[in-house]
């Protein structure tokens, strides 16, 4: 019963915030000054409302996520000077928060990560998306918001990586490297995007795709050696369940469908479209999805390969709204919007039905206001 109530609660959170997101619109270029001021005020109001709801749900959670308890123990060890494998940014943040509070207030640590992760995601949607409401809808229905309850360091780094895509496309490499370097202080896996995003920003010839498929097949055949190399870089994964690797069929299908939408759009618009700013952005995201599909299939044996895939496929939050914006045929655009809406709603329902499973642990929802705390001595 608690699980059913929690599912209804999550659906209500997603529905309510998506309704608010529909009222967030870009600044009205060419409109009267008073109309622009009114729209900007509405944007701030609804953005604040969205943030408040999502932050409250995230910050008040207790033992939600597959690693919540482990994080409280890791934070304790970082505070008392024990051995931890977490990056220095997390360790110093924990020590600062615990010192300021005077006790091991891990709730404040989770709240801080929730605050900045949500702030960054919403800022990117508002600043970089062709349609804030569409990007936010994808963020909620593809389960990304709820997955930020897990591995909070990683999703904080992911939010920075998404925002840093803009600097790669603008060839502002100094800021790109700076922000990814900051993210690596909390999760070093984000360093992967330094070469990958840069490579994806170039126009690829057809032979590059063929070489990618060939390289993926070769790496899959040599997966034993690559797994040993991965464990040398991440020794903490030795003798853990993470060695099972693998990607869920739903996740692979989501990447494949987004890639399929990109390939259709390329044929629909023609190669000349890539010369425009929107075209370059869509090409960049589409090429990242090709790499994501390779990673989720040929490299599925790697520990937590989903983290690699999400650095690549998170670009769909910006790509799909941009593709829809550039479909001139209104009837065709409505068909695509309907297809995306139906697919996302179905994915969200399937996600919630499996959110109680081991390795996800998002159900049932509980708040620390009514639970007994973890205490370490």
mmCIF file with all atom_site columns, C-alpha atoms in Angstrom, residues 210-230 291 294-302 305 308:
data_model
loop_
_atom_site.group_PDB
_atom_site.id
_atom_site.type_symbol
_atom_site.label_atom_id
_atom_site.label_alt_id
_atom_site.label_comp_id
_atom_site.label_asym_id
_atom_site.label_entity_id
_atom_site.label_seq_id
_atom_site.pdbx_PDB_ins_code
_atom_site.Cartn_x
_atom_site.Cartn_y
_atom_site.Cartn_z
_atom_site.occupancy
_atom_site.B_iso_or_equiv
_atom_site.pdbx_formal_charge
_atom_site.auth_seq_id
_atom_site.auth_comp_id
_atom_site.auth_asym_id
_atom_site.auth_atom_id
_atom_site.pdbx_PDB_model_num
ATOM 1  C CA . UNK A 1 210 ? 31.637 2.503  -39.445 1.00 0.00 ? 210 UNK A CA 1
ATOM 2  C CA . UNK A 1 211 ? 34.912 2.729  -37.520 1.00 0.00 ? 211 UNK A CA 1
ATOM 3  C CA . UNK A 1 212 ? 32.930 3.279  -34.312 1.00 0.00 ? 212 UNK A CA 1
ATOM 4  C CA . UNK A 1 213 ? 30.919 0.115  -34.876 1.00 0.00 ? 213 UNK A CA 1
ATOM 5  C CA . UNK A 1 214 ? 34.080 -1.833 -35.716 1.00 0.00 ? 214 UNK A CA 1
ATOM 6  C CA . UNK A 1 215 ? 35.922 -0.512 -32.662 1.00 0.00 ? 215 UNK A CA 1
ATOM 7  C CA . UNK A 1 216 ? 32.940 -1.355 -30.461 1.00 0.00 ? 216 UNK A CA 1
ATOM 8  C CA . UNK A 1 217 ? 32.873 -4.933 -31.748 1.00 0.00 ? 217 UNK A CA 1
ATOM 9  C CA . UNK A 1 218 ? 36.640 -5.311 -31.171 1.00 0.00 ? 218 UNK A CA 1
ATOM 10 C CA . UNK A 1 219 ? 36.363 -3.938 -27.623 1.00 0.00 ? 219 UNK A CA 1
ATOM 11 C CA . UNK A 1 220 ? 33.494 -6.291 -26.870 1.00 0.00 ? 220 UNK A CA 1
ATOM 12 C CA . UNK A 1 221 ? 35.642 -9.233 -27.933 1.00 0.00 ? 221 UNK A CA 1
ATOM 13 C CA . UNK A 1 222 ? 38.451 -7.940 -25.702 1.00 0.00 ? 222 UNK A CA 1
ATOM 14 C CA . UNK A 1 223 ? 36.131 -7.174 -22.799 1.00 0.00 ? 223 UNK A CA 1
ATOM 15 C CA . UNK A 1 224 ? 38.190 -9.233 -20.340 1.00 0.00 ? 224 UNK A CA 1
ATOM 16 C CA . UNK A 1 225 ? 41.218 -6.971 -20.715 1.00 0.00 ? 225 UNK A CA 1
ATOM 17 C CA . UNK A 1 226 ? 39.112 -3.793 -20.694 1.00 0.00 ? 226 UNK A CA 1
ATOM 18 C CA . UNK A 1 227 ? 37.350 -4.892 -17.525 1.00 0.00 ? 227 UNK A CA 1
ATOM 19 C CA . UNK A 1 228 ? 40.722 -5.354 -15.782 1.00 0.00 ? 228 UNK A CA 1
ATOM 20 C CA . UNK A 1 229 ? 41.739 -1.867 -16.953 1.00 0.00 ? 229 UNK A CA 1
ATOM 21 C CA . UNK A 1 230 ? 38.494 -0.383 -15.642 1.00 0.00 ? 230 UNK A CA 1
ATOM 22 C CA . UNK A 1 291 ? 28.251 6.873  -28.850 1.00 0.00 ? 291 UNK A CA 1
ATOM 23 C CA . UNK A 1 294 ? 27.691 1.876  -28.631 1.00 0.00 ? 294 UNK A CA 1
ATOM 24 C CA . UNK A 1 295 ? 28.409 2.176  -24.901 1.00 0.00 ? 295 UNK A CA 1
ATOM 25 C CA . UNK A 1 296 ? 25.107 0.598  -23.857 1.00 0.00 ? 296 UNK A CA 1
ATOM 26 C CA . UNK A 1 297 ? 25.582 -2.403 -26.150 1.00 0.00 ? 297 UNK A CA 1
ATOM 27 C CA . UNK A 1 298 ? 29.228 -3.214 -26.910 1.00 0.00 ? 298 UNK A CA 1
ATOM 28 C CA . UNK A 1 299 ? 30.466 -1.908 -23.534 1.00 0.00 ? 299 UNK A CA 1
ATOM 29 C CA . UNK A 1 300 ? 27.639 -3.195 -21.336 1.00 0.00 ? 300 UNK A CA 1
ATOM 30 C CA . UNK A 1 301 ? 30.163 -5.356 -19.425 1.00 0.00 ? 301 UNK A CA 1
ATOM 31 C CA . UNK A 1 302 ? 31.752 -2.306 -17.769 1.00 0.00 ? 302 UNK A CA 1
ATOM 32 C CA . UNK A 1 305 ? 28.124 1.652  -17.668 1.00 0.00 ? 305 UNK A CA 1
ATOM 33 C CA . UNK A 1 308 ? 28.948 6.677  -19.096 1.00 0.00 ? 308 UNK A CA 1
#
